[in-house]
Short mmCIF file of C-alpha atoms and ligand atoms in Angstrom, two decimals:
data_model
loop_
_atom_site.label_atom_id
_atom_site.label_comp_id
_atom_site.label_asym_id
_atom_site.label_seq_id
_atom_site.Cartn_x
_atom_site.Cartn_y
_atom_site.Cartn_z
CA UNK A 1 0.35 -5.88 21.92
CA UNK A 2 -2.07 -9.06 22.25
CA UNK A 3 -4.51 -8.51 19.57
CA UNK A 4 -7.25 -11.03 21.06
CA UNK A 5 -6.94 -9.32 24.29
CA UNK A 6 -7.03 -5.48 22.91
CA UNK A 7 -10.67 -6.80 21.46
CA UNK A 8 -11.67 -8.75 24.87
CA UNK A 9 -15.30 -8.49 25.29
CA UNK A 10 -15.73 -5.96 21.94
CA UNK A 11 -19.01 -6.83 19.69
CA UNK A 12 -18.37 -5.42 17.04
CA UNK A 13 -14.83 -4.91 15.52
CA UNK A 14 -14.04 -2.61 12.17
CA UNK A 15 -10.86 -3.23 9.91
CA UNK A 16 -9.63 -0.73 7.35
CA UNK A 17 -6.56 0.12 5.58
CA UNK A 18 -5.76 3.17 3.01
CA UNK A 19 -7.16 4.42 0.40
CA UNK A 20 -5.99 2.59 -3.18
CA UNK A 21 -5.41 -0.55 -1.00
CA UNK A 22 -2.51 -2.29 -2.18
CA UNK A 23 -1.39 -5.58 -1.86
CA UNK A 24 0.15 -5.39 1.92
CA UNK A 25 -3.14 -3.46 2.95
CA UNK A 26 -5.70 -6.23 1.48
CA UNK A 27 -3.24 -8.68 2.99
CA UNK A 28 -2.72 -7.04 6.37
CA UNK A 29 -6.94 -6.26 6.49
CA UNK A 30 -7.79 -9.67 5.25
CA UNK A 31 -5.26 -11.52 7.49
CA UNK A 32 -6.51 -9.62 10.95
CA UNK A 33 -10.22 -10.04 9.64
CA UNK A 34 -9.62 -14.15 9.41
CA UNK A 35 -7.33 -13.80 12.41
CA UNK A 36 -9.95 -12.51 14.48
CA UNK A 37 -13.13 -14.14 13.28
CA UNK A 38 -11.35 -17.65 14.50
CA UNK A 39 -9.59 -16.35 17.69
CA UNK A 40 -13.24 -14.23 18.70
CA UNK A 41 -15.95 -16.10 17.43
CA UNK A 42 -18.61 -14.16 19.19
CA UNK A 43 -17.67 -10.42 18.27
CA UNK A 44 -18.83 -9.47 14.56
CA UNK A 45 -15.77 -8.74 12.40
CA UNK A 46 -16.25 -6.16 9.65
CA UNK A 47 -13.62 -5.15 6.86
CA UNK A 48 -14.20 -1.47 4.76
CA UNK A 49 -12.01 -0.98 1.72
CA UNK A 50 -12.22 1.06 -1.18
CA UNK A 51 -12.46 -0.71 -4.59
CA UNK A 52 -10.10 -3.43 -3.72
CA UNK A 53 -7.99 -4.89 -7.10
CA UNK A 54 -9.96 -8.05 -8.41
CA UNK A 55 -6.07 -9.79 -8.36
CA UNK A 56 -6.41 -9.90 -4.51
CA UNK A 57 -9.84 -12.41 -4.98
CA UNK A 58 -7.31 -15.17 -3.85
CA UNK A 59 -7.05 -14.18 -0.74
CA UNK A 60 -9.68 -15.53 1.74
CA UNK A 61 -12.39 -13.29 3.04
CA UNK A 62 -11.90 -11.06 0.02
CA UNK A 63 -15.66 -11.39 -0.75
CA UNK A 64 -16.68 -10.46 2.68
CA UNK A 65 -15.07 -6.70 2.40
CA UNK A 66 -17.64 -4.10 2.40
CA UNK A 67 -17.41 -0.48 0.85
CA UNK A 68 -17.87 2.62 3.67
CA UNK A 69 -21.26 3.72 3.48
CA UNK A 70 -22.98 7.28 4.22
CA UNK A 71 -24.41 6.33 7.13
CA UNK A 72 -22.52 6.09 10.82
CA UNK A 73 -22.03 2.51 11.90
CA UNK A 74 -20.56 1.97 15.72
CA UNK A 75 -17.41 0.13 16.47
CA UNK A 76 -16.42 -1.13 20.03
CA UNK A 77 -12.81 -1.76 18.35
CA UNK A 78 -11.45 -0.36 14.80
CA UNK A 79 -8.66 -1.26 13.41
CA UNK A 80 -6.63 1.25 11.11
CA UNK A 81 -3.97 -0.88 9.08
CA UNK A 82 -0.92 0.04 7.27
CA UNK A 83 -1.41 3.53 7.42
CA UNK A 84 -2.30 6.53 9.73
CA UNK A 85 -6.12 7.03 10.38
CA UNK A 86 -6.30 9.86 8.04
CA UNK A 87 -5.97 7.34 5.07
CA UNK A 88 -8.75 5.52 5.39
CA UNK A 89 -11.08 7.25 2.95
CA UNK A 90 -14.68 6.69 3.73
CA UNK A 91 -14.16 4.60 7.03
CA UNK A 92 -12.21 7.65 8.97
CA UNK A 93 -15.25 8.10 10.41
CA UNK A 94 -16.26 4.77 11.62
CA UNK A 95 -12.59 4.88 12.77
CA UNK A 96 -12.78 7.89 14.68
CA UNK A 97 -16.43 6.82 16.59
CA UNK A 98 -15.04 3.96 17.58
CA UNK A 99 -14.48 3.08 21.11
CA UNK A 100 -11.35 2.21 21.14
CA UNK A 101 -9.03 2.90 18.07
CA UNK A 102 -5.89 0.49 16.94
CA UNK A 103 -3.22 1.92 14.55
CA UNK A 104 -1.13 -1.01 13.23
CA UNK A 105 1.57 -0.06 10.69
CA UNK A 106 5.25 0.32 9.39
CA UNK A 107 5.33 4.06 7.78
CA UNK A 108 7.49 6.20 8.87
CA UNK A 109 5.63 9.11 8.82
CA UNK A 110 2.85 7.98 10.73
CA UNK A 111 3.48 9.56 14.26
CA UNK A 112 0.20 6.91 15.55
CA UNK A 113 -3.33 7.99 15.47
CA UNK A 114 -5.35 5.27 17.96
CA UNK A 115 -5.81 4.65 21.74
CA UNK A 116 -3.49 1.81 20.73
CA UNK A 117 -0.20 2.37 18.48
CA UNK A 118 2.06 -0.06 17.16
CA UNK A 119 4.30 2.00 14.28
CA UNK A 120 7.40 0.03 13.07
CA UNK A 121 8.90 2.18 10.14
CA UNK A 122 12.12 -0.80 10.10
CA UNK A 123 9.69 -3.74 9.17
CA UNK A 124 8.89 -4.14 5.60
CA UNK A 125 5.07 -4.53 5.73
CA UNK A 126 2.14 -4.24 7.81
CA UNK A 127 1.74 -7.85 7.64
CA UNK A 128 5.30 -8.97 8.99
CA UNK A 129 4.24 -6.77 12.18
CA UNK A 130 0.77 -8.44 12.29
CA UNK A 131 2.36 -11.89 11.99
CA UNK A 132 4.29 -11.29 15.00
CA UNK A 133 1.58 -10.42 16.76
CA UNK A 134 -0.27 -13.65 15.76
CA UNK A 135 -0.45 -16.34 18.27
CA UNK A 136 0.77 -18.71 15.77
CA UNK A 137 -1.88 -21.55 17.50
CA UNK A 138 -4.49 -19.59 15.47
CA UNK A 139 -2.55 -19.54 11.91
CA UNK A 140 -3.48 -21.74 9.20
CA UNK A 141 -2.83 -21.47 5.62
CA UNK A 142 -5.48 -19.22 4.83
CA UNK A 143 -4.03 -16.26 7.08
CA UNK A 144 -0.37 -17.35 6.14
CA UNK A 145 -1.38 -16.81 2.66
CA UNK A 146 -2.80 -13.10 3.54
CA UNK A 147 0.31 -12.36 5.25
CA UNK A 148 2.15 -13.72 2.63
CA UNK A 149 0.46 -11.67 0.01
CA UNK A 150 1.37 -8.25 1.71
CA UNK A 151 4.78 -9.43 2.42
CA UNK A 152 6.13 -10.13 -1.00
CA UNK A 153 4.36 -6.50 -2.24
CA UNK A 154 6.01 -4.58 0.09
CA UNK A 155 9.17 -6.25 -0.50
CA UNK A 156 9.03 -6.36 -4.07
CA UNK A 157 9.58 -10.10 -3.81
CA UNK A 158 12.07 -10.10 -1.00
CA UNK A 159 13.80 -7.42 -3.19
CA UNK A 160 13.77 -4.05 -1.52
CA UNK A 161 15.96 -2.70 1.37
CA UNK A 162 13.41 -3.30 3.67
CA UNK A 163 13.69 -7.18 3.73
CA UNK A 164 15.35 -8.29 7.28
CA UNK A 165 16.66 -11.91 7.75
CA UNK A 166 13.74 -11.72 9.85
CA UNK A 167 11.45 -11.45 6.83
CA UNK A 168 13.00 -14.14 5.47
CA UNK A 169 12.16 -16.59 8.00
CA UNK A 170 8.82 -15.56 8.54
CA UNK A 171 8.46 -16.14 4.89
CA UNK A 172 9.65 -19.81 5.30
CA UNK A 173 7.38 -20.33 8.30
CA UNK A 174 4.38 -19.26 6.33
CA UNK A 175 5.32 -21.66 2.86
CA UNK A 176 5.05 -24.46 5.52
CA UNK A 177 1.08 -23.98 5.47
CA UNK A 178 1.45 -25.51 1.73
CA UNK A 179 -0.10 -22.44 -0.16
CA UNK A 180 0.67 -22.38 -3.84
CA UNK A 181 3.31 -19.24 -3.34
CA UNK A 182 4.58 -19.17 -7.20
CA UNK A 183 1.26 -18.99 -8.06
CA UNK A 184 0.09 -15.76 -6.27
CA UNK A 185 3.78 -13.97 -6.43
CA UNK A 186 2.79 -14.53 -10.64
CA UNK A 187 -0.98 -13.46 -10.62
CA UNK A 188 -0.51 -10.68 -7.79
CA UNK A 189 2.89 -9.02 -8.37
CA UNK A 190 4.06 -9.98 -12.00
CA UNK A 191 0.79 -10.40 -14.15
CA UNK A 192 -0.48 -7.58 -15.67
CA UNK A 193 -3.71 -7.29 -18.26
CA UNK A 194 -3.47 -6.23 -21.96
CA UNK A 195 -4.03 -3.00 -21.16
CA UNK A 196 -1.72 -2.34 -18.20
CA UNK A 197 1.02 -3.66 -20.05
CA UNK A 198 0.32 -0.83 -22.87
CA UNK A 199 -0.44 1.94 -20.65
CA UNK A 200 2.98 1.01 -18.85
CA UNK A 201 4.72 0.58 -22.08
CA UNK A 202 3.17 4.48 -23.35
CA UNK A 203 4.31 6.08 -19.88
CA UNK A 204 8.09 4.30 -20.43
CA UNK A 205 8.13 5.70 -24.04
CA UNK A 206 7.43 9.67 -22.66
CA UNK A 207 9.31 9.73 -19.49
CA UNK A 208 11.64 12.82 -19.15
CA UNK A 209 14.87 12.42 -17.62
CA UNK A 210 15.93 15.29 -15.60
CA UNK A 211 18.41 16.60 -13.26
CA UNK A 212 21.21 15.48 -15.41
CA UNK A 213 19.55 11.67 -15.70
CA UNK A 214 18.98 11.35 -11.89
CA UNK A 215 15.37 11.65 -12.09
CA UNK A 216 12.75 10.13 -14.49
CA UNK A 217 9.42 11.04 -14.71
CA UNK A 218 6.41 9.61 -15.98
CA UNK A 219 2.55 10.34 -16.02
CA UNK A 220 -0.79 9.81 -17.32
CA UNK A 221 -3.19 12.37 -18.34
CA UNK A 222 -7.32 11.89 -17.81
CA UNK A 223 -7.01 11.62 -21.16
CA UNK A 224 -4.88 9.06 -21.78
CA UNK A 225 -6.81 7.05 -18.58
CA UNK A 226 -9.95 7.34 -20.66
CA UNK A 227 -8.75 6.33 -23.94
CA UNK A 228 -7.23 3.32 -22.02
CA UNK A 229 -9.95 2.88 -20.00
CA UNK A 230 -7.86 2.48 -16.78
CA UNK A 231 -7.67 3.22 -13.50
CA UNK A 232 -5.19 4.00 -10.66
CA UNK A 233 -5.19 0.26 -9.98
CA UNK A 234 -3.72 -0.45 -13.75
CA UNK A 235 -0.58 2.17 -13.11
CA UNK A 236 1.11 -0.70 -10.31
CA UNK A 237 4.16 -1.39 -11.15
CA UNK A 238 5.23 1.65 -13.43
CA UNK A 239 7.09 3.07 -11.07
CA UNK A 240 9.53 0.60 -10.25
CA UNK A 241 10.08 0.30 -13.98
CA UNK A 242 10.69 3.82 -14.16
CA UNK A 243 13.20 3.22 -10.80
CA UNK A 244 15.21 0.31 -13.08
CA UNK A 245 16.47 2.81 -15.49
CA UNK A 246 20.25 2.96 -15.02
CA UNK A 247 21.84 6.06 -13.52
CA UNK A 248 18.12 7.23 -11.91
CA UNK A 249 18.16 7.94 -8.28
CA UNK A 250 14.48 9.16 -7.94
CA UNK A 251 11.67 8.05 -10.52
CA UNK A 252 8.36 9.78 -10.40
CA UNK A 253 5.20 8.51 -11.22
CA UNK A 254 2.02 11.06 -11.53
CA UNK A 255 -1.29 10.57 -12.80
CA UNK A 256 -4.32 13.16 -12.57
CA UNK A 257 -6.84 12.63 -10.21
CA UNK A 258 -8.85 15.88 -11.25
CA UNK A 259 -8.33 19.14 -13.29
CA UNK A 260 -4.82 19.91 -11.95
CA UNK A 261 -4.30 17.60 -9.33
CA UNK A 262 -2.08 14.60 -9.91
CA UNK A 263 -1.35 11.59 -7.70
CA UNK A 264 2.22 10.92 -7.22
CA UNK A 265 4.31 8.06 -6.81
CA UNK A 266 8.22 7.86 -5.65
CA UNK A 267 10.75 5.73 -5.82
CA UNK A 268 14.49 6.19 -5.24
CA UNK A 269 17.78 4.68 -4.89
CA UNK A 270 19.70 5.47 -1.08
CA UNK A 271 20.94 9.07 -2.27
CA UNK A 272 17.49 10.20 -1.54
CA UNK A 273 14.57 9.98 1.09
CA UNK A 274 11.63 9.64 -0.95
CA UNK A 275 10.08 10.75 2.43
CA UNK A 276 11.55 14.08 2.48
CA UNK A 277 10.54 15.19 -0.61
CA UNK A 278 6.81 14.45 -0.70
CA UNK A 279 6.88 15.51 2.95
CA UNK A 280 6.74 19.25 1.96
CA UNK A 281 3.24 18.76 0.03
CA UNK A 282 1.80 16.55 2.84
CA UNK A 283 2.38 13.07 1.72
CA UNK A 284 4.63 10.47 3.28
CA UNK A 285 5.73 6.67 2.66
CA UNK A 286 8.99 5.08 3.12
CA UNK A 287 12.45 6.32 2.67
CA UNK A 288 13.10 4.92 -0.71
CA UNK A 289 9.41 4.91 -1.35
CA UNK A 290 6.54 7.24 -0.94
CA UNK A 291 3.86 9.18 -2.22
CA UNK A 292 1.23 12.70 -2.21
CA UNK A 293 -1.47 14.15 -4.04
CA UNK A 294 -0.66 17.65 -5.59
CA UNK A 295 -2.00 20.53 -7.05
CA UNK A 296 -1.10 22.19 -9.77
CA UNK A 297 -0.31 21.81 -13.68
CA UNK A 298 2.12 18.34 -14.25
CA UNK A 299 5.11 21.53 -14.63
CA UNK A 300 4.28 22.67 -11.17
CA UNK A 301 4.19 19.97 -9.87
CA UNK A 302 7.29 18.53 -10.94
CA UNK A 303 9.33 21.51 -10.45
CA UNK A 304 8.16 21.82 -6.93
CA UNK A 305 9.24 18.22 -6.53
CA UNK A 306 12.68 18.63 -8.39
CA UNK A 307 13.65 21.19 -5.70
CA UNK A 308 13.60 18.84 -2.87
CA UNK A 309 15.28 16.09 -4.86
CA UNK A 310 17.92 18.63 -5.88
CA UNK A 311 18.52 19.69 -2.68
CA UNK A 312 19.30 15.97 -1.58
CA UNK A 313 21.19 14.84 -4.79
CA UNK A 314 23.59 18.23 -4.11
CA UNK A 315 25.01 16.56 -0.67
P1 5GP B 1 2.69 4.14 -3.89
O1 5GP B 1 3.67 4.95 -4.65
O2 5GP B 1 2.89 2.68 -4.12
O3 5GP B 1 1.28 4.60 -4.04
O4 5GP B 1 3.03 4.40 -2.36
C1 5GP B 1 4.33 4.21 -1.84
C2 5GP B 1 4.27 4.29 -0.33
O5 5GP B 1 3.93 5.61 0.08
C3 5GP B 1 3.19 3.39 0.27
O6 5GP B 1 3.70 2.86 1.47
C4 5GP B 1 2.04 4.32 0.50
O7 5GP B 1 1.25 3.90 1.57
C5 5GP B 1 2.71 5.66 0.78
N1 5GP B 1 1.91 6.78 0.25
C6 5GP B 1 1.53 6.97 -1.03
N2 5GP B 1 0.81 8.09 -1.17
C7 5GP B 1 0.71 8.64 0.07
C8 5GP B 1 0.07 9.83 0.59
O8 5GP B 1 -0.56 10.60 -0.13
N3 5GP B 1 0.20 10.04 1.93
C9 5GP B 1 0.90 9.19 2.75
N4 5GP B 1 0.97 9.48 4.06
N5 5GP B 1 1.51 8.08 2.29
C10 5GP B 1 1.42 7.81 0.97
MN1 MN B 2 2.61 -1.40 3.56
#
């Protein structure tokens, strides 16, 4: 795909990513967005997010992202990043007016909702399949920083399974730009507030281990959010935590969204496919990470979930 010439002669050009953008879909929306304003200065570049964590300010054009409004604004070209275009929260619809539509991403359960696909579930992050789509004329260390940004999230720091050799040197290509790289891995990945750090601390304390010690699982009531004051952007991080516990194959994150409806997070070791067990409830992600909303009381849920771990763990 040639990104400049997908957008030739397009005025106006959207960018979104999912809902409760994290750091590879700031990175991958903010990277594009700079991408594009220099390699099309005439067309007017737009980027819609929802609420955006403050730790992403670093990255440049962060102050330019807009919220989706009410109203219908026209696209000639929108972009839907890191995700399927049913993720995009309030900018579906700008998404799905648009002239022409662009799905850029890595998940494996998207099956590619644009005009224009480009799905690669065995790349890491969105970014790492944007930067290979960047003619690398237009980088500077601005964008390499973006792309940098996602990478290292979706990687957990060039931890995870999903980092390739190729990730690797993309990595070192982008350090070349001279970006302060320790710096945002610390305030971006590692730092947390006060508060985070004792919310994550609480949810550690009253896990439940289950299935004989294979799975962990730990929540957050309304509650609990309130008395904290936090918000789904605090809970990053608590998963993997949960994931670190020795002997776990599948940690579970949940926290409630409403009156019985929880968000839930999953992480798990190569005995399971994270994918396969949110699947059933309509959520997807990665193989060894992944995600859905449910209904239901936090028993429900997790016994609907424990089946479809059980099921995997018994093979
Ligand atoms: P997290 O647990 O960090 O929220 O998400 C883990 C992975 O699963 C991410 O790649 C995320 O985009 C994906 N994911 C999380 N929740 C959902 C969901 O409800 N639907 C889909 N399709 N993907 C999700
Ligand atoms: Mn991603």
């Amino acid at each position: 795909m040639n990104l400049l010439a997908e957008c030739q002669g397009a005025k106006r050009i959207g960018i979104s990513g999912h809902i409760r953008p994290d750091g590879d879909c700031v990175g991958s929306c903010l990277a594009l967005y700079q991408y594009l304003k220099k390699g099309l200065p005439e067309a007017v570049v737009q980027v819609y997010l929802e609420n955006p964590a403050e730790t992403f300010r670093e990255i440049g054009g962060f102050e330019d992202i807009l919220a989706p409004l009410e109203e219908q604004e026209t696209f000639d070209v929108y972009f839907a990043l890191d995700c399927s275009g049913d993720r995009l929260g309030g900018a579906e619809r700008y998404y799905n007016g648009a002239g022409k539509k662009i799905n850029i991403d890595h998940h494996i359960s998207n099956s590619g909702s644009g005009d224009v696909n480009l799905v690669r579930p065995e790349v890491g992050s969105c970014c790492e399949v944007l930067f290979e789509l960047f003619d690398k004329e237009l980088l500077d260390a601005d964008i390499a920083k973006a792309v940098y940004i996602g990478m290292i999230h979706d990687t957990g720091v060039f931890q995870y399974s999903n980092t390739r050799p190729e990730t690797l040197r993309i990595a070192a290509q982008l350090i070349e730009y001279g970006f302060d790289f320790p710096g945002i891995i610390q305030e971006t990945f590692y730092q947390k507030t006060y508060l985070q750090t004792q919310i994550m601390g609480r949810v550690l304390m009253e896990s439940v281990r289950f299935l004989d010690g294979h799975c962990i699982v730990g929540w957050v009531d309304r509650r609990t959010m309130e008395f904290y004051n936090v918000s789904s952007k605090d809970f990053e991080g608590i998963v993997n935590q949960l994931r670190n516990i020795e002997g776990v194959d599948c940690a579970i994150f949940m926290y409630e969204t409403d009156i019985q409806e929880f968000k839930i997070s999953l992480r798990t070791s190569d005995k399971v496919d994270a994918t396969k067990v949110v699947g059933p409830f309509g959520g997807g992600g990665h193989m060894r990470a992944a995600g859905c909303t449910m209904k239901g009381t936090f028993h429900d849920c997790v016994n609907n979930l424990s089946r479809y771990i059980a099921e995997q763990l018994d093979k």
